[in-house]
Short mmCIF file of C-alpha atoms and ligand atoms in Angstrom, two decimals:
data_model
loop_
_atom_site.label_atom_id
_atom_site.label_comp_id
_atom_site.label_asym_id
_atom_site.label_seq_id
_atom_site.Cartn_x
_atom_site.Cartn_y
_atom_site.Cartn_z
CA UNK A 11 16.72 18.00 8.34
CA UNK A 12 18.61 15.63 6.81
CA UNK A 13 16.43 14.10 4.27
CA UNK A 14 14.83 15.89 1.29
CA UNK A 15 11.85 13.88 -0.63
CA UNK A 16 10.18 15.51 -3.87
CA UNK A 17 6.93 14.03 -4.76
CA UNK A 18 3.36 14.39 -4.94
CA UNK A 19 1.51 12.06 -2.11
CA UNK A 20 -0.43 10.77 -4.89
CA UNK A 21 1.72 8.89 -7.02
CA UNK A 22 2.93 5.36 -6.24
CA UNK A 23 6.23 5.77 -6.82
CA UNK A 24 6.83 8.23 -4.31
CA UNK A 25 4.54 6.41 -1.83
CA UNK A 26 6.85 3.45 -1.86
CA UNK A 27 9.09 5.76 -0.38
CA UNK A 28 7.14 7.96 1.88
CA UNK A 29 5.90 4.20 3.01
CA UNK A 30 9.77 2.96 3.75
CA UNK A 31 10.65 6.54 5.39
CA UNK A 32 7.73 5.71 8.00
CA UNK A 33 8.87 2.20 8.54
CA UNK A 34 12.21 3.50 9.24
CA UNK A 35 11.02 6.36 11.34
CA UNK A 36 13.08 8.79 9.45
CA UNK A 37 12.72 12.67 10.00
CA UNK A 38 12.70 14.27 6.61
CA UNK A 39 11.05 17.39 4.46
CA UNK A 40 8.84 16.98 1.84
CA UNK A 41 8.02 18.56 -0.99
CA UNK A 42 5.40 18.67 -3.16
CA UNK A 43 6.78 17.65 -7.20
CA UNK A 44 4.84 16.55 -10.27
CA UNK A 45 1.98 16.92 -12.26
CA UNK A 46 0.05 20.01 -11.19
CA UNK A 47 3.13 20.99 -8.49
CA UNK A 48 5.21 21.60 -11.17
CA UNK A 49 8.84 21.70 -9.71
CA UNK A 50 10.49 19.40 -11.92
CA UNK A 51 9.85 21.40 -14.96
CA UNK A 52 12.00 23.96 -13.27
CA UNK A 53 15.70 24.01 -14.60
CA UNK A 54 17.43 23.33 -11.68
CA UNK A 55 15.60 20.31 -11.27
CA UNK A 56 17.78 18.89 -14.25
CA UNK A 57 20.60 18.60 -12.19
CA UNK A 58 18.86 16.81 -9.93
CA UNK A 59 17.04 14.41 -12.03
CA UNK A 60 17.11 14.57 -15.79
CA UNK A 61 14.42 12.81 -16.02
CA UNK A 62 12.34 15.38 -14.25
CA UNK A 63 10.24 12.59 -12.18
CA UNK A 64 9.58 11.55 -8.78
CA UNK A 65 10.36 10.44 -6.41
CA UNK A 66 14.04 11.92 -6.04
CA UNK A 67 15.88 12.85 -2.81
CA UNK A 68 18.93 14.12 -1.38
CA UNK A 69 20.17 12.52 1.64
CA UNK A 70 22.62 15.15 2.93
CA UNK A 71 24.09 15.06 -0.48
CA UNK A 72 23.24 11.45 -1.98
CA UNK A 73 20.97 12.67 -4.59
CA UNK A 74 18.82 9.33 -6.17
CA UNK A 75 16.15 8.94 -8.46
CA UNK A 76 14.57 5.75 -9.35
CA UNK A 77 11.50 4.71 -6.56
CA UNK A 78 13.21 1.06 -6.24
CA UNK A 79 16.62 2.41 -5.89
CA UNK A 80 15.88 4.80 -3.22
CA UNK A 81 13.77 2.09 -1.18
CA UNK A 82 16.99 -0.01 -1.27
CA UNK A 83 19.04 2.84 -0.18
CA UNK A 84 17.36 3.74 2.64
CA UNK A 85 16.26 -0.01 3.86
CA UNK A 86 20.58 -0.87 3.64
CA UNK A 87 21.20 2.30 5.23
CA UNK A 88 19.37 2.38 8.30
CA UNK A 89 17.74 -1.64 8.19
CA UNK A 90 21.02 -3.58 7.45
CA UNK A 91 20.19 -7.15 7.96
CA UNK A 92 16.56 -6.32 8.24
CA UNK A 93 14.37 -4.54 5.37
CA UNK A 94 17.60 -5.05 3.95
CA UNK A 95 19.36 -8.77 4.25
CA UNK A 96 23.38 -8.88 4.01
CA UNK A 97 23.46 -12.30 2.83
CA UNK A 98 24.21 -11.69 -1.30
CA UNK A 99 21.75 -14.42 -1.78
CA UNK A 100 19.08 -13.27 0.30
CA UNK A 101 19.49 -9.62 -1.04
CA UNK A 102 19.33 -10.50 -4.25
CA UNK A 103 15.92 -11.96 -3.62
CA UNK A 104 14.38 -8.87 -2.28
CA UNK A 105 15.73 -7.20 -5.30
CA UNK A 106 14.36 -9.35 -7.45
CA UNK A 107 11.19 -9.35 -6.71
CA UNK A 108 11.63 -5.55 -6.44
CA UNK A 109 12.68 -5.09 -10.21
CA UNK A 110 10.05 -7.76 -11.26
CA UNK A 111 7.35 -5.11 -9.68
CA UNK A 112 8.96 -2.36 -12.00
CA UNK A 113 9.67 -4.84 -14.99
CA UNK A 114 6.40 -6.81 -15.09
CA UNK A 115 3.85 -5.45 -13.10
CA UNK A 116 4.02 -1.97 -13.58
CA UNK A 117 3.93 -1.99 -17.74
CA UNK A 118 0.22 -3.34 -17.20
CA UNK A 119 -0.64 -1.98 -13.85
CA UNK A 120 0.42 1.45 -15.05
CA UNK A 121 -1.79 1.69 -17.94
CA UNK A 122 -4.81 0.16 -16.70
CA UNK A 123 -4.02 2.70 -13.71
CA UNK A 124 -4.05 5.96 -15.99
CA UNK A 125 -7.16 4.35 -18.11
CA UNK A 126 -9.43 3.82 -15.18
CA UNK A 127 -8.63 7.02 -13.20
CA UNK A 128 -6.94 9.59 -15.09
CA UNK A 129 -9.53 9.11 -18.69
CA UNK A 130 -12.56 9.86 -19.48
CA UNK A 131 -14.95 7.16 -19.43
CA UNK A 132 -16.04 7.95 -22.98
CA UNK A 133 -12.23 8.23 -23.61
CA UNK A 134 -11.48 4.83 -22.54
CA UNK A 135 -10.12 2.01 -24.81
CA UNK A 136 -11.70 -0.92 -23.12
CA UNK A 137 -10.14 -3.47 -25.07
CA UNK A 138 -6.65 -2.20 -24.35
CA UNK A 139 -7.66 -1.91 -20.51
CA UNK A 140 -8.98 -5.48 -20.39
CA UNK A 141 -5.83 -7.05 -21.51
CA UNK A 142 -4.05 -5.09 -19.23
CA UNK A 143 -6.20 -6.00 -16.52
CA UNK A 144 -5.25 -9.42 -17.35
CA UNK A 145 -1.86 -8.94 -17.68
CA UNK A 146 -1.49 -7.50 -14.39
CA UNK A 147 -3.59 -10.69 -12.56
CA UNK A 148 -1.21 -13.22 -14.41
CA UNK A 149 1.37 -11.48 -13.01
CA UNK A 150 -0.31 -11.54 -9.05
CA UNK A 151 -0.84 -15.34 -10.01
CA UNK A 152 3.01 -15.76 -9.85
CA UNK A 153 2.83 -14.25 -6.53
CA UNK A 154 0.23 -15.42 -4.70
CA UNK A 155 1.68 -19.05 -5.24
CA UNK A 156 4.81 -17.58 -3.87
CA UNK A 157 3.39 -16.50 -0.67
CA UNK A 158 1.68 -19.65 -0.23
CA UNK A 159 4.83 -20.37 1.71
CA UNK A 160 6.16 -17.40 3.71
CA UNK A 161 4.44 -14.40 5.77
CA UNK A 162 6.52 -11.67 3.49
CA UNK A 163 7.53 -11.54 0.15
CA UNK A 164 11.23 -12.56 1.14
CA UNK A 165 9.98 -14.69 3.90
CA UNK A 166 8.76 -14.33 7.64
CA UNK A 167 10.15 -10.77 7.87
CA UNK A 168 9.32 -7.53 6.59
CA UNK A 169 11.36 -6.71 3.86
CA UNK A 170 12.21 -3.59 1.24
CA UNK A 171 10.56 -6.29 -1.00
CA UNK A 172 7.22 -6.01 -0.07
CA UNK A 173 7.34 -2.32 -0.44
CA UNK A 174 6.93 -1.74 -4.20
CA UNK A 175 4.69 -4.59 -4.49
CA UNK A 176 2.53 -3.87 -1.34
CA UNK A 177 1.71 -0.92 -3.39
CA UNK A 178 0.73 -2.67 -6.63
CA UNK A 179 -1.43 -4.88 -4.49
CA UNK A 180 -3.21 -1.86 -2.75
CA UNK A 181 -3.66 -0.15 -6.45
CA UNK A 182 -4.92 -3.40 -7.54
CA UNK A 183 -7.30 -4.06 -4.90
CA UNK A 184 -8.58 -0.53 -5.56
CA UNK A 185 -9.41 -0.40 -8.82
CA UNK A 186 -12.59 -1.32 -10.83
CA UNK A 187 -11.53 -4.54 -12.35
CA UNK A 188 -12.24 -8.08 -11.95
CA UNK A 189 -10.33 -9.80 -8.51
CA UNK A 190 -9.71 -13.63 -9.47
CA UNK A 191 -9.89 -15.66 -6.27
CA UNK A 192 -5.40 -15.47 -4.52
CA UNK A 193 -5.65 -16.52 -1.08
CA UNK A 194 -2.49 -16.27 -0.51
CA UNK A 195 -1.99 -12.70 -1.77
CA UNK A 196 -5.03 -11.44 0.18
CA UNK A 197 -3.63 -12.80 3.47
CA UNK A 198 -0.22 -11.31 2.61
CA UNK A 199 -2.29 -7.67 1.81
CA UNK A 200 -4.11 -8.32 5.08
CA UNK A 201 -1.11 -8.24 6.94
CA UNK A 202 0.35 -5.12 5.10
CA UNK A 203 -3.43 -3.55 6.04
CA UNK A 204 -2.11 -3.72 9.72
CA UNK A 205 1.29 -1.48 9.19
CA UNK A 206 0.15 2.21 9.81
CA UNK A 207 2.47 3.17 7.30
CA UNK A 208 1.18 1.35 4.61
CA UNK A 209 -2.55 2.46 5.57
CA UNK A 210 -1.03 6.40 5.75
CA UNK A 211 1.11 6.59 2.77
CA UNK A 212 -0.36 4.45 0.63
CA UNK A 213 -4.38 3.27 1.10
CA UNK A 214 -5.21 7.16 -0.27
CA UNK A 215 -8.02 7.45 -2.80
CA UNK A 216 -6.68 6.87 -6.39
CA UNK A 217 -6.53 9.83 -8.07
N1 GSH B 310 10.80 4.31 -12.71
C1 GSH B 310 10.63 5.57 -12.04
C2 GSH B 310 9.36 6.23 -12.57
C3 GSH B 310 9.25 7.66 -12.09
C4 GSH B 310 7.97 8.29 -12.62
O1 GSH B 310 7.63 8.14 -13.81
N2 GSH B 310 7.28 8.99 -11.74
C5 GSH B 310 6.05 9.63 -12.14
C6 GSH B 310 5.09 9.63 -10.97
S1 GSH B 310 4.60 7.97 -10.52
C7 GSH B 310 6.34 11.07 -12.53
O2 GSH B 310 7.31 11.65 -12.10
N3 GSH B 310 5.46 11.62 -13.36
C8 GSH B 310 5.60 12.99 -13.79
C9 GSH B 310 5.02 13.96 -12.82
O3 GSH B 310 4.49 13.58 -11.76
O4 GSH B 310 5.11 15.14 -13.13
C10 GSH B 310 10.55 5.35 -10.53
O5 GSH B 310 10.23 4.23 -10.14
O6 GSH B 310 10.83 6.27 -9.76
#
């Protein structure tokens, strides 16, 4: 086995790349990392990551951190032209809308995430969680008027693109907060709903 994944199924970050291993049909060994797993508190995890998170994997020696990074890595390894366009241009678009999931999504969506599901209700700060709440549907505003043209985030093709975000819409969707009316993001979820991998990685309770 080739392949080496660290990461708790729970976590989103490591689901974007449990997701893309399935798409791929890769053969690889997981291992459980994180939270109540422990592992990356251990000190030889260091020298794997030194930021002691997951996901990280080593692909027969190409040891990555960083969820985006590795969903790139494996989509231009074994998708070229595909999950992963050659065209600079075209590339650049799936990675952009890949670090504007991390950059502007995910300082919202992660927040109103741990408030709803990993606090206390009496532990909440509402206040805090509405605005992110709102944060994170101005942000899905941006793209739902981008799918309003195209099947996929990057077009009429799946792409590494709609991996992180697929999995900001699924959180999203899941979650106990208000749903303004995006047409064109549903459709673009309803399609997703129809990959197995995305139902098997990533439609898991929240927890
Ligand atoms: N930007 C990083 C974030 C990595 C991260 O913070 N992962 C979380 C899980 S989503 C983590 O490792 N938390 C600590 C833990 O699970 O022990 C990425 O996208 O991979």
């Amino acid at each position: 086995m080739s392949l080496r994944i660290w990461g708790r199924t729970n976590s989103i970050n490591v689901q974007k790349v449990l997701w893309i291993a399935d798409e791929l049909a890769l053969n690889y060994e997981r291992i459980d990392a994180g939270l109540q797993f422990g592992v990356v508190s251990q000190d030889w995890f260091a020298d794997v990551n030194p930021n002691r998170t997951v996901p990280t994997i080593d692909d027969d020696g190409t040891v990555l951190w960083e969820s985006n990074a590795i969903v790139r890595y494996l989509a231009a390894k074994h998708s070229p032209g595909k999950m992963m366009p050659d065209n600079p241009g075209d590339r650049a678009a799936v990675e952009m809308w890949m670090d504007w999931q991390q950059t502007t999504l995910m300082p919202a969506l992660g927040p109103l995430f741990l408030g709803l599901v990993r606090t206390a209700p009496e532990d909440r700060d509402l206040a805090a969680l509405d605005h992110a709440a709102g944060e994170v549907a101005d942000g899905l505003r941006i793209l739902d008027a981008h799918m309003a043209e195209r099947s996929f985030v990057a077009g009429e093709r799946f792409s590494a693109a709609d991996i992180p975000l697929g999995c900001v819409a699924y959180r999203w969707y899941a979650l106990d907060v208000d749903h303004p009316d995006m047409p064109n993001l549903k459709a673009w979820y309803e399609r997703l709903v129809t990959r197995p991998a995305f139902s098997a990685r990533v439609m898991l309770p929240l927890t």
